Coordinates of C-alpha atoms in Angstrom, one line a residue:
M1 CA 4.4 -23.8 -11.5
L2 CA 5.4 -25.5 -14.8
G3 CA 7.7 -24.1 -17.5
V4 CA 7.0 -23.9 -21.2
V5 CA 8.8 -23.3 -23.8
V6 CA 7.3 -22.2 -26.9
G7 CA 9.9 -23.4 -29.6
E8 CA 12.9 -26.0 -29.5
R9 CA 15.4 -24.9 -27.7
P10 CA 16.3 -27.7 -24.4
E11 CA 18.4 -25.5 -22.6
L12 CA 15.8 -22.6 -22.1
A13 CA 13.7 -25.4 -20.6
D14 CA 16.6 -26.1 -18.2
Q15 CA 16.6 -22.4 -17.0
L16 CA 13.0 -22.4 -16.3
R17 CA 13.5 -25.2 -13.7
A18 CA 16.6 -23.6 -12.3
A19 CA 14.5 -20.7 -12.0
G20 CA 11.7 -22.7 -9.9
A21 CA 9.4 -24.6 -12.3
R22 CA 8.8 -27.9 -11.1
D23 CA 9.0 -29.0 -14.6
A24 CA 9.1 -27.8 -17.9
V25 CA 8.2 -28.7 -21.5
N26 CA 8.9 -27.6 -24.8
V27 CA 5.9 -27.0 -27.5
T28 CA 5.8 -26.1 -31.3
D29 CA 2.9 -23.8 -31.4
L30 CA 0.3 -21.6 -29.7
D31 CA -1.7 -24.7 -30.0
G32 CA 0.5 -26.8 -27.9
L33 CA 0.5 -24.1 -25.2
A34 CA -3.4 -24.3 -25.4
K35 CA -3.7 -28.1 -24.8
V36 CA -0.9 -27.8 -21.9
A37 CA -2.7 -24.7 -20.1
S38 CA -6.2 -26.5 -20.7
A39 CA -4.8 -29.5 -18.5
A40 CA -2.6 -27.4 -16.1
E41 CA -4.0 -26.4 -12.5
E42 CA -1.0 -24.3 -11.8
P43 CA 0.5 -21.2 -12.9
L44 CA 2.8 -21.5 -16.1
L45 CA 5.8 -19.9 -16.9
L46 CA 6.0 -19.2 -20.8
C47 CA 9.0 -18.2 -22.9
A48 CA 9.6 -18.0 -26.4
D49 CA 12.9 -19.7 -27.9
D50 CA 14.7 -16.8 -29.1
V51 CA 14.7 -15.2 -25.5
V52 CA 18.4 -14.9 -24.0
A53 CA 18.6 -13.9 -20.3
H54 CA 20.0 -14.4 -16.6
T55 CA 18.2 -17.2 -15.0
A56 CA 17.7 -14.7 -12.6
V57 CA 15.2 -12.9 -15.0
F58 CA 13.2 -16.0 -15.1
R59 CA 13.1 -16.4 -11.4
H60 CA 12.4 -12.9 -10.7
L61 CA 9.3 -13.2 -13.4
A62 CA 8.5 -16.5 -11.5
T63 CA 8.1 -15.1 -8.1
S64 CA 6.8 -11.6 -8.8
P65 CA 4.3 -10.3 -6.6
V66 CA 2.5 -7.8 -8.3
G67 CA 0.1 -10.0 -9.9
P68 CA -1.0 -13.3 -11.0
T69 CA -0.3 -12.6 -14.4
V70 CA 3.3 -10.8 -15.2
A71 CA 4.6 -10.0 -18.6
L72 CA 8.9 -9.2 -19.1
L73 CA 9.5 -5.8 -20.3
L74 CA 13.0 -5.2 -21.8
P75 CA 14.9 -2.2 -21.9
E76 CA 15.3 -1.8 -25.4
G77 CA 13.9 -3.2 -28.4
A78 CA 11.0 -2.3 -31.3
A79 CA 8.2 -1.3 -28.7
D80 CA 4.7 -3.4 -29.4
V81 CA 2.9 -3.0 -25.8
R82 CA 1.9 0.1 -24.0
E83 CA 2.6 0.3 -20.4
E84 CA 1.1 2.4 -17.4
R85 CA 1.6 2.1 -13.4
G86 CA 3.1 -1.3 -14.0
R87 CA 0.3 -2.8 -16.4
L88 CA -0.2 -3.2 -20.0
V89 CA -2.7 -0.8 -21.1
P90 CA -4.7 -0.3 -24.6
G91 CA -2.9 2.7 -26.6
P92 CA 0.3 3.0 -28.7
P93 CA 3.0 0.9 -27.9
T94 CA 5.6 2.3 -25.3
A95 CA 7.5 -0.8 -24.5
A96 CA 9.4 -4.0 -25.7
F97 CA 7.8 -7.3 -25.0
G98 CA 10.4 -9.7 -23.4
G99 CA 8.9 -12.5 -24.8
A100 CA 8.0 -14.0 -21.3
L101 CA 5.2 -14.3 -19.4
R102 CA 4.1 -15.7 -16.0
V103 CA 0.2 -16.8 -16.1
G104 CA -1.6 -17.2 -12.9
A105 CA -4.1 -20.2 -12.3
D106 CA -6.9 -18.4 -11.9
D107 CA -6.2 -17.1 -15.6
L108 CA -5.5 -20.2 -17.4
P109 CA -8.8 -20.3 -18.7
A110 CA -8.1 -16.6 -20.1
L111 CA -4.6 -18.2 -21.5
V112 CA -6.1 -21.3 -23.5
A113 CA -9.3 -18.8 -25.2
A114 CA -6.2 -16.3 -26.2
A115 CA -3.9 -19.0 -27.4
R116 CA -6.7 -20.6 -29.5
G117 CA -7.8 -17.3 -30.9
A118 CA -4.6 -15.1 -31.4
T119 CA -3.2 -14.1 -34.5
P120 CA -0.1 -15.8 -36.1
G121 CA 2.9 -14.5 -34.1
G122 CA 3.6 -16.9 -32.0
L123 CA 4.2 -16.2 -28.0
D124 CA 4.3 -12.3 -29.3
A125 CA 0.7 -12.4 -29.9
L126 CA -0.6 -13.3 -26.6
P127 CA -0.3 -10.3 -24.2
A128 CA -2.7 -8.8 -27.1
A129 CA -4.7 -11.6 -26.9
L130 CA -4.9 -12.0 -23.3
F131 CA -6.0 -8.2 -22.6
G132 CA -8.8 -8.9 -25.2
T133 CA -10.2 -11.4 -23.0
G134 CA -10.2 -8.9 -19.8
T135 CA -7.1 -10.4 -18.2
T136 CA -5.0 -7.9 -16.0
I137 CA -1.6 -8.2 -17.2
F138 CA 1.4 -6.9 -14.6
T139 CA 4.5 -6.2 -15.6
Q140 CA 8.3 -6.8 -14.9
R141 CA 11.1 -4.9 -16.3
V142 CA 14.6 -5.9 -16.6
R143 CA 17.0 -3.8 -14.7
L144 CA 21.2 -4.6 -14.1
L145 CA 20.7 -8.1 -15.4
V146 CA 20.5 -9.0 -19.1
A147 CA 17.4 -10.2 -21.4
T148 CA 17.1 -10.0 -24.9
R149 CA 15.7 -11.4 -27.8
A150 CA 18.3 -13.3 -30.6
S151 CA 16.8 -14.9 -33.6
T152 CA 20.1 -15.4 -35.4
P153 CA 23.4 -17.8 -33.9
S154 CA 25.3 -14.7 -33.9
D155 CA 23.2 -12.4 -32.1
R156 CA 22.7 -15.6 -29.4
A157 CA 26.5 -15.9 -28.9
A158 CA 26.7 -12.0 -28.0
A159 CA 23.6 -12.0 -25.9
E160 CA 25.1 -14.9 -24.1
A161 CA 28.4 -13.3 -23.9
K162 CA 26.8 -10.0 -22.0
V163 CA 25.1 -12.3 -19.6
A164 CA 28.0 -14.1 -18.6
A165 CA 30.0 -11.0 -18.0
V166 CA 27.6 -9.9 -15.4
D167 CA 27.7 -11.1 -11.6
S168 CA 24.3 -12.4 -11.1
D169 CA 24.3 -12.2 -7.1
T170 CA 25.7 -8.6 -7.0
A171 CA 23.2 -7.4 -9.7
E172 CA 20.1 -9.2 -7.8
L173 CA 21.3 -7.3 -4.5
R174 CA 21.4 -3.8 -6.2
L175 CA 18.1 -5.0 -7.6
A176 CA 16.6 -5.4 -4.2
V177 CA 16.7 -1.8 -4.1
K178 CA 13.5 0.2 -4.8
E179 CA 13.9 1.6 -8.3
K180 CA 12.2 4.7 -7.2
D181 CA 12.2 5.4 -3.9
D182 CA 11.8 8.7 -1.5
F183 CA 14.7 11.0 -1.4
F184 CA 15.7 9.9 2.2
A185 CA 15.6 6.4 1.5
T186 CA 17.4 6.7 -1.4
Y187 CA 20.3 8.8 0.0
F188 CA 20.6 8.0 3.7
V189 CA 19.3 4.4 3.7
S190 CA 20.1 2.6 0.5
T191 CA 23.7 3.7 0.2
W192 CA 24.4 1.2 2.9
S193 CA 21.3 -0.9 3.8
P194 CA 22.2 -3.5 0.9
W195 CA 25.0 -4.5 3.5
L196 CA 22.4 -5.3 6.1
T197 CA 20.3 -7.1 3.4
R198 CA 23.1 -9.6 2.6
W199 CA 24.2 -9.8 6.1
S200 CA 20.4 -10.8 7.0
A201 CA 20.1 -13.2 4.4
R202 CA 23.6 -15.1 5.1
L203 CA 22.0 -15.4 8.8
G204 CA 18.6 -16.8 7.8
L205 CA 16.7 -13.7 9.0
G206 CA 13.4 -13.8 6.6
P207 CA 11.7 -10.5 5.9
S208 CA 9.0 -10.8 8.8
A209 CA 11.8 -11.4 11.3
V210 CA 13.2 -8.0 9.9
T211 CA 10.1 -6.2 10.2
A212 CA 9.6 -7.5 13.9
I213 CA 13.2 -6.4 14.8
S214 CA 12.0 -2.6 13.5
V215 CA 9.2 -2.7 15.5
A216 CA 11.3 -3.4 18.4
F217 CA 13.6 -0.4 17.8
A218 CA 10.6 2.1 17.1
V219 CA 9.1 0.8 20.3
A220 CA 12.1 1.3 22.3
A221 CA 12.6 4.9 20.8
A222 CA 9.0 5.8 21.8
A223 CA 9.7 4.8 25.4
L224 CA 13.3 7.0 25.0
F225 CA 11.1 10.0 24.1
A226 CA 8.5 9.3 26.9
A227 CA 11.2 9.2 29.2
G228 CA 12.6 12.6 28.0
G229 CA 15.9 14.4 28.7
R230 CA 18.5 15.1 25.7
P231 CA 20.6 11.9 26.2
A232 CA 17.4 9.8 25.8
L233 CA 15.9 11.8 22.8
V234 CA 19.3 12.0 20.9
A235 CA 19.1 7.8 21.4
G236 CA 15.9 7.8 20.8
A237 CA 16.2 9.5 17.1
V238 CA 19.0 7.3 16.7
L239 CA 17.0 4.0 17.1
L240 CA 14.0 5.5 15.3
Y241 CA 16.7 5.8 12.6
L242 CA 17.9 2.6 12.3
G243 CA 14.1 1.6 12.9
F244 CA 13.6 2.7 9.5
V245 CA 16.5 1.6 7.9
L246 CA 15.1 -1.9 9.1
D247 CA 11.9 -0.8 7.4
C248 CA 13.3 -0.5 4.0
V249 CA 15.6 -3.9 4.7
D250 CA 12.8 -6.1 5.1
G251 CA 11.6 -5.2 1.7
Q252 CA 15.4 -5.7 0.3
V253 CA 15.3 -9.1 1.9
A254 CA 12.1 -10.5 0.5
R255 CA 13.1 -9.1 -3.0
Y256 CA 16.8 -10.7 -2.4
T257 CA 15.4 -13.9 -1.4
R258 CA 12.4 -13.7 -3.4
H259 CA 10.6 -14.7 -0.2
F260 CA 6.9 -13.0 -1.0
S261 CA 3.6 -13.8 0.8
A262 CA 0.3 -12.1 1.2
F263 CA 0.9 -12.3 5.1
G264 CA 4.6 -10.3 4.3
G265 CA 3.0 -7.8 2.4
W266 CA 0.0 -7.6 5.1
L267 CA 2.6 -7.3 8.0
D268 CA 4.4 -4.7 6.8
T269 CA 1.9 -2.2 5.8
M270 CA 0.3 -2.7 9.4
A271 CA 3.7 -2.5 10.9
D272 CA 4.4 0.6 9.5
R273 CA 1.1 2.5 10.7
A274 CA 1.4 0.9 14.1
K275 CA 5.4 1.8 14.7
E276 CA 4.6 5.4 13.5
Y277 CA 1.5 5.8 15.8
V278 CA 3.4 4.3 18.8
V279 CA 6.4 7.2 18.3
Y280 CA 3.6 9.7 18.5
A281 CA 2.1 8.2 21.7
G282 CA 5.7 8.3 23.2
L283 CA 6.4 11.8 22.3
A284 CA 3.1 12.9 23.9
I285 CA 4.0 11.1 27.1
G286 CA 7.4 12.8 26.9
A287 CA 5.8 16.4 26.2
T288 CA 3.2 15.7 28.8
R289 CA 5.5 14.8 31.5
T290 CA 8.2 17.5 30.8
D291 CA 5.5 20.4 31.0
L292 CA 5.9 21.2 27.1
G293 CA 1.9 21.6 26.9
D294 CA -0.6 18.9 25.8
G295 CA 1.3 16.3 24.0
W296 CA -1.9 14.2 23.6
A297 CA -3.8 16.8 21.6
L298 CA -0.9 17.0 19.2
A299 CA -0.5 13.3 19.2
I300 CA -4.1 13.2 18.1
A301 CA -4.2 15.9 15.4
A302 CA -1.2 14.2 13.8
L303 CA -2.9 10.6 13.6
T304 CA -6.0 12.0 12.5
L305 CA -4.4 13.7 9.9
Q306 CA -2.1 10.7 8.9
T307 CA -5.1 8.6 8.9
V308 CA -7.3 10.3 6.6
R309 CA -4.6 11.1 4.2
H310 CA -3.9 7.8 3.9
K311 CA -7.2 6.9 3.0
T312 CA -6.9 9.3 -0.2
D313 CA -3.7 8.1 -0.7
T314 CA -5.5 4.5 -1.2
W315 CA -8.1 5.0 -3.3
Y316 CA -6.2 8.0 -5.6
G317 CA -3.7 4.9 -6.3
A318 CA -6.9 2.6 -7.2
L319 CA -8.2 5.7 -9.3
H320 CA -5.1 6.0 -11.3
D321 CA -5.1 2.1 -11.9
E322 CA -8.3 2.1 -13.0
A323 CA -7.8 4.9 -15.3
A324 CA -4.9 3.5 -17.1
S325 CA -6.5 0.0 -17.9
R326 CA -9.1 2.0 -20.0
S327 CA -8.6 3.3 -23.2
A328 CA -9.4 6.8 -22.1
A329 CA -6.5 6.7 -19.9
A330 CA -5.6 9.9 -17.8
T331 CA -5.1 12.7 -20.0
G332 CA -4.9 16.5 -19.1
R333 CA -2.1 19.2 -18.9
L334 CA -1.8 18.1 -15.1
S335 CA -1.3 14.3 -15.8
S336 CA 1.1 14.8 -18.5
L337 CA 3.2 17.6 -16.7
S338 CA 3.4 14.9 -13.8
N339 CA 4.4 12.0 -16.3
R340 CA 7.3 14.6 -17.2
V341 CA 8.7 15.3 -14.2
Q342 CA 8.2 11.5 -13.1
A343 CA 10.6 10.4 -15.9
D344 CA 12.8 12.7 -15.2
Q345 CA 14.4 10.6 -12.4
G346 CA 16.9 12.4 -10.5
S347 CA 16.1 16.0 -11.5
I348 CA 15.1 18.9 -8.9
A349 CA 11.6 18.7 -9.8
Y350 CA 11.4 15.0 -9.7
W351 CA 12.7 15.0 -5.9
L352 CA 10.5 18.2 -5.2
K353 CA 7.5 15.9 -6.1
R354 CA 8.4 13.2 -4.0
T355 CA 9.5 15.0 -1.2
V356 CA 6.7 17.4 -1.1
V357 CA 3.8 15.1 -0.3
F358 CA 5.9 14.0 3.1
P359 CA 6.4 10.2 2.8
I360 CA 7.2 8.0 5.6
G361 CA 11.1 8.3 5.5
E362 CA 10.7 12.1 5.4
R363 CA 8.3 11.9 8.5
W364 CA 10.7 9.8 10.4
A365 CA 13.3 12.0 9.4
V366 CA 11.4 14.7 10.6
L367 CA 10.5 13.3 14.0
A368 CA 14.1 12.1 15.0
L369 CA 16.0 15.5 13.9
A370 CA 13.4 17.8 15.7
A371 CA 13.4 15.5 18.7
A372 CA 16.7 15.3 18.9
L373 CA 17.8 18.9 18.2
F374 CA 14.4 20.4 20.5
D375 CA 11.9 18.4 21.8
Q376 CA 8.9 16.2 21.7
R377 CA 6.4 19.1 21.1
V378 CA 8.6 20.6 18.3
A379 CA 8.8 17.0 17.0
L380 CA 4.8 16.8 16.8
L381 CA 4.1 20.3 15.7
A382 CA 6.8 19.4 12.8
V383 CA 5.0 16.4 11.8
L384 CA 1.6 18.8 11.6
A385 CA 2.6 21.2 10.0
W386 CA 4.2 19.7 6.9
G387 CA 1.7 16.9 6.9
G388 CA -0.7 19.7 6.6
L389 CA 1.0 21.4 3.6
A390 CA 1.4 18.1 1.9
A391 CA -2.3 17.0 2.5
A392 CA -3.7 20.4 1.1
Y393 CA -0.9 20.6 -1.9
T394 CA -2.1 16.4 -2.8
L395 CA -5.7 17.3 -2.2
L396 CA -6.0 20.0 -4.7
L397 CA -3.9 18.6 -7.6
R398 CA -5.4 15.1 -7.3
T399 CA -9.0 16.7 -7.2
M400 CA -7.9 18.5 -10.5
R401 CA -6.6 15.3 -12.0
A402 CA -9.3 13.1 -11.1
R403 CA -11.9 15.4 -12.5
A404 CA -10.4 15.0 -15.7
M405 CA -9.9 11.3 -15.4
R406 CA -14.0 10.9 -14.5
V407 CA -13.8 7.2 -13.4
P408 CA -15.9 6.1 -10.9
V409 CA -13.1 4.1 -9.4
L410 CA -15.5 3.4 -6.0
A411 CA -18.1 2.0 -8.0
T412 CA -15.8 -1.0 -9.3
V413 CA -15.7 -2.7 -5.6
N414 CA -17.8 -3.7 -2.7
T415 CA -18.6 0.0 -1.8
T416 CA -20.2 -1.0 1.6
R417 CA -16.9 -2.4 2.4
Y418 CA -14.8 0.1 2.3
R419 CA -17.4 2.6 3.2
D420 CA -16.9 0.6 6.6
D421 CA -20.8 0.8 6.8
G422 CA -22.7 -1.0 9.8
V423 CA -26.4 -1.7 10.2
P424 CA -27.8 1.8 10.6
A425 CA -26.1 3.1 7.1
R426 CA -27.2 -0.2 5.9
F427 CA -30.6 0.3 6.7
L428 CA -30.8 3.9 6.0
G429 CA -28.6 4.1 2.7
R430 CA -31.2 3.8 0.0
R431 CA -31.4 7.8 -1.0
S432 CA -29.9 9.4 -4.4
I433 CA -27.9 11.8 -2.2
P434 CA -24.4 12.5 -3.6
P435 CA -22.3 10.5 -1.5
L436 CA -19.4 12.9 -1.1
A437 CA -21.3 15.7 -0.5
A438 CA -23.1 14.0 2.4
A439 CA -19.9 12.9 3.6
V440 CA -18.1 16.1 3.6
V441 CA -21.4 17.9 5.6
A442 CA -21.0 15.4 8.2
A443 CA -17.3 16.0 8.5
L444 CA -18.1 19.9 8.7
G445 CA -20.7 19.1 11.3
A446 CA -18.1 16.5 13.3
A447 CA -15.3 19.6 12.7
A448 CA -18.1 22.0 14.5
L449 CA -18.5 20.1 17.5
L450 CA -14.8 20.5 18.2
L451 CA -15.8 24.2 18.7
V452 CA -18.4 24.1 21.0
P453 CA -17.3 21.0 23.6
D454 CA -19.1 22.5 26.4
E455 CA -22.2 22.7 24.8
I456 CA -22.3 19.3 24.6
N457 CA -24.4 17.4 27.2
R458 CA -26.0 14.1 27.5
W459 CA -28.8 14.9 25.1
S460 CA -26.9 17.0 22.4
V461 CA -24.2 14.1 22.1
L462 CA -27.2 11.5 21.1
A463 CA -28.6 14.1 18.7
A464 CA -25.2 14.9 17.2
A465 CA -24.6 11.5 16.6
V466 CA -27.6 10.5 15.2
A467 CA -27.7 13.8 12.7
L468 CA -24.4 12.6 11.4
V469 CA -25.0 9.3 11.0
L470 CA -28.4 10.2 9.1
V471 CA -26.5 12.4 6.8
A472 CA -23.5 10.2 5.8
G473 CA -25.5 7.4 6.0
L474 CA -28.4 8.0 4.1
P475 CA -26.4 7.5 0.3
A476 CA -24.7 4.7 1.6
A477 CA -26.1 2.4 -0.9
A478 CA -26.1 5.0 -4.0
P479 CA -23.7 4.6 -6.7
H480 CA -20.7 5.9 -6.1
E481 CA -19.9 6.7 -9.9
G482 CA -18.9 10.7 -9.4
A483 CA -15.4 11.5 -10.3
L484 CA -14.5 12.7 -6.8
D485 CA -16.4 10.0 -4.8
W486 CA -13.2 8.5 -4.4
L487 CA -12.8 10.6 -1.3
V488 CA -15.9 9.3 0.4
P489 CA -13.8 6.6 2.6
A490 CA -11.3 9.4 3.7
A491 CA -14.1 11.9 4.7
L492 CA -16.1 9.2 6.6
R493 CA -12.9 8.4 8.3
A494 CA -12.8 12.5 9.2
V495 CA -16.5 12.3 10.7
E496 CA -15.9 9.3 13.0
F497 CA -12.3 10.4 14.3
L498 CA -13.6 14.3 14.6
F499 CA -16.9 12.6 16.5
V500 CA -14.8 10.8 18.9
I501 CA -12.3 13.8 19.6
A502 CA -15.2 15.9 20.4
V503 CA -17.0 13.2 22.4
G504 CA -13.6 12.9 24.4
A505 CA -13.4 16.4 25.1
A506 CA -17.0 17.2 26.2
F507 CA -17.1 14.6 28.6
E508 CA -13.5 14.8 29.9
V509 CA -12.2 11.1 29.0
P510 CA -8.5 11.0 29.4
R511 CA -6.6 12.1 26.2
S512 CA -4.9 9.1 26.5
L513 CA -7.6 6.5 26.0
V514 CA -9.1 8.9 23.2
Y515 CA -5.4 8.4 21.6
G516 CA -5.6 4.4 22.0
L517 CA -9.0 4.4 20.7
L518 CA -8.4 6.2 17.8
M519 CA -5.1 4.1 17.3
V520 CA -7.1 0.8 17.2
L521 CA -9.8 2.6 15.1
A522 CA -6.7 3.6 12.6
L523 CA -5.2 -0.1 12.7
H524 CA -8.8 -1.6 11.5
H525 CA -8.9 0.9 8.7
Y526 CA -5.4 0.1 8.0
D527 CA -6.3 -3.7 7.8
L528 CA -9.1 -3.0 5.3
T529 CA -6.8 -1.1 3.0
A530 CA -3.8 -3.6 3.3
R531 CA -6.3 -6.1 2.3
L532 CA -7.6 -4.2 -0.5
E533 CA -3.9 -3.5 -1.7
K534 CA -2.8 -7.4 -1.3
R535 CA -6.3 -8.4 -3.3
L536 CA -7.4 -10.3 -0.2
G537 CA -11.1 -10.7 1.1
A538 CA -12.7 -8.8 3.8
P539 CA -11.7 -9.6 7.1
P540 CA -13.5 -13.1 8.3
L541 CA -15.0 -10.8 11.4
H542 CA -15.4 -7.7 10.0
W543 CA -19.2 -7.3 10.6
L544 CA -18.6 -7.6 14.3
S545 CA -16.6 -4.3 14.2
L546 CA -20.0 -2.2 14.0
G547 CA -19.2 0.2 11.2
W548 CA -18.3 3.7 11.7
D549 CA -22.1 4.6 12.5
G550 CA -22.4 1.9 14.9
R551 CA -19.4 2.9 16.6
M552 CA -20.4 6.8 16.8
L553 CA -24.3 5.6 18.3
V554 CA -22.1 3.3 20.7
L555 CA -20.1 6.1 22.2
A556 CA -23.0 8.8 22.3
I557 CA -25.3 6.4 24.1
G558 CA -22.4 5.5 26.7
A559 CA -21.8 9.1 27.0
A560 CA -25.4 9.7 27.6
S561 CA -25.9 7.2 30.2
G562 CA -22.7 8.8 32.1
F563 CA -20.2 6.2 31.1
A564 CA -18.0 8.0 28.8
T565 CA -14.6 7.0 30.1
V566 CA -15.9 3.5 30.4
V567 CA -17.2 2.9 26.8
F568 CA -14.4 4.7 25.4
G569 CA -12.3 2.0 27.2
A570 CA -14.4 -1.0 26.6
L571 CA -14.5 0.1 23.0
T572 CA -11.1 0.0 22.4
T573 CA -10.7 -3.3 23.7
Y574 CA -13.6 -4.7 22.1
L575 CA -12.2 -3.5 18.9
A576 CA -8.5 -4.4 19.5
V577 CA -10.0 -8.3 20.2
V578 CA -11.9 -8.1 17.2
L579 CA -8.7 -6.9 15.0
L580 CA -6.3 -9.4 16.5
S581 CA -9.3 -12.5 16.2
D582 CA -9.1 -11.5 12.6
V583 CA -5.6 -11.8 12.5
V584 CA -5.2 -15.1 14.1
R585 CA -7.9 -16.5 11.6
T586 CA -6.6 -15.3 8.7
W587 CA -3.1 -15.8 9.2
A588 CA -2.7 -18.5 12.0
L589 CA -5.5 -21.0 11.5
P590 CA -4.4 -24.0 9.5
G591 CA -5.8 -23.8 5.8
R592 CA -5.0 -20.3 5.8
S593 CA -3.3 -18.6 3.1
G594 CA -0.8 -16.5 5.1
Q595 CA 2.9 -17.9 5.6
P596 CA 5.3 -16.0 7.8
S597 CA 7.5 -14.7 4.8
R598 CA 7.2 -11.9 2.1

């Protein structure tokens, strides 16, 4: 990374070097900046010469993981840019540009064009000019540390005094904690987790090492839940809580040490889901062993509910980001009310809004408390009850807001990839049928199979699979431009999961094996989601996973041939091997971009 100061202050160039820039140069104006950018092949860290800030502010900007091009925003000052959902967007200004910007290597041509075409105004003209080239500009806000604009010697001296008065290390440790986290994490974890964060950093434990320890705690908790007995349940609850603490600490270590990578972000997402579903399995084993009922049925229901919910979370977030990037950003009463509640941080309404959706901290707290105070069956029922209410609440409100936004977010990506279509859907998908309507009808059909498992025989399972693939696959190639088409991936996950459960029930496949297949399928879909969120490409071997339609047909053919249990086990093993091979090819082979840090 090269540092560039637009102005004559040499001490700022020294600060940019201390912040991580390989070297730093001074240029007099935007023409000089354009010349530097046109010759550069690495990211640039830009700064106006009237900025006074902690070196840590520049280091945070230089290492921010939110995106390739990031602008610094100040906590106070004349508003000259508009920010929504962590990005600069068109519209009336709401924030003050901080006079510093990191531009990713891929955005350097846009920077050259923006610098040459910007109106007079120095570096302050760049955000608008860059936005005009179509560049996405993410934002980095200043908290706890000092950053300001000082144009006179007296203002500069006052600002430097404020900088000197702040203990940078203490501030950075506090900054490692998320600014807006959920209720349980805020009051029962982050009040003491910074101590663990500093201790981990001093021991040289990277974020991914902390994640690995968190996984070990969750697996141990699952084993204790499976064993049963009050001492084991209480010990398992304590380990589950500590595992969640470490799940927060890994991100805090990453922010405190500024060690980020695509691999670390991917690992964090995958580990969170794997831990939760391993705990469900431990609870299911314990409930079944202690004659509390069919724990596997509850675990299967909980896994299915959470996976489908998470797919809606992913695409609703993408919808919101796309809406915010347009001039006609999200509007309407619900959006305005939601924004007001989010701005009133710490109020009862704010915490209710964040808690009612049942985030991971609250789920782990409910699992731990219910298991310790009652039993494994109650823990799974509690997750299902609260999770079901949260799903209904979020689906209703998000649907209403999405209709007001009218943003075809699924049309902005490779629809086939995120639908997870296989060969049958790609071959069939040439009909202009509303994609969401088709997926919902297919999901209802798959749910109907659960009501008549005794009626499913070797011929009816084949007919059902073909019918479901036809209904949901016919519009695969149609434009997904409806206001609610962001729900299509979640609906297709429901189709596949419900079909798997129905076939398993009809052909008496051991429910533990049904759960195993569903868990591998869930991790396959989370892999796709994590790569989307981290702006990575598709898994290298994605085509080998057969697609939702291909997998359903394989299950149906195996069941119709009298080998239902065998095909469940074989498909589970096959998909696990494909998933692990994708992981190795992406992160472990030479020349890949992933590094074991975050």
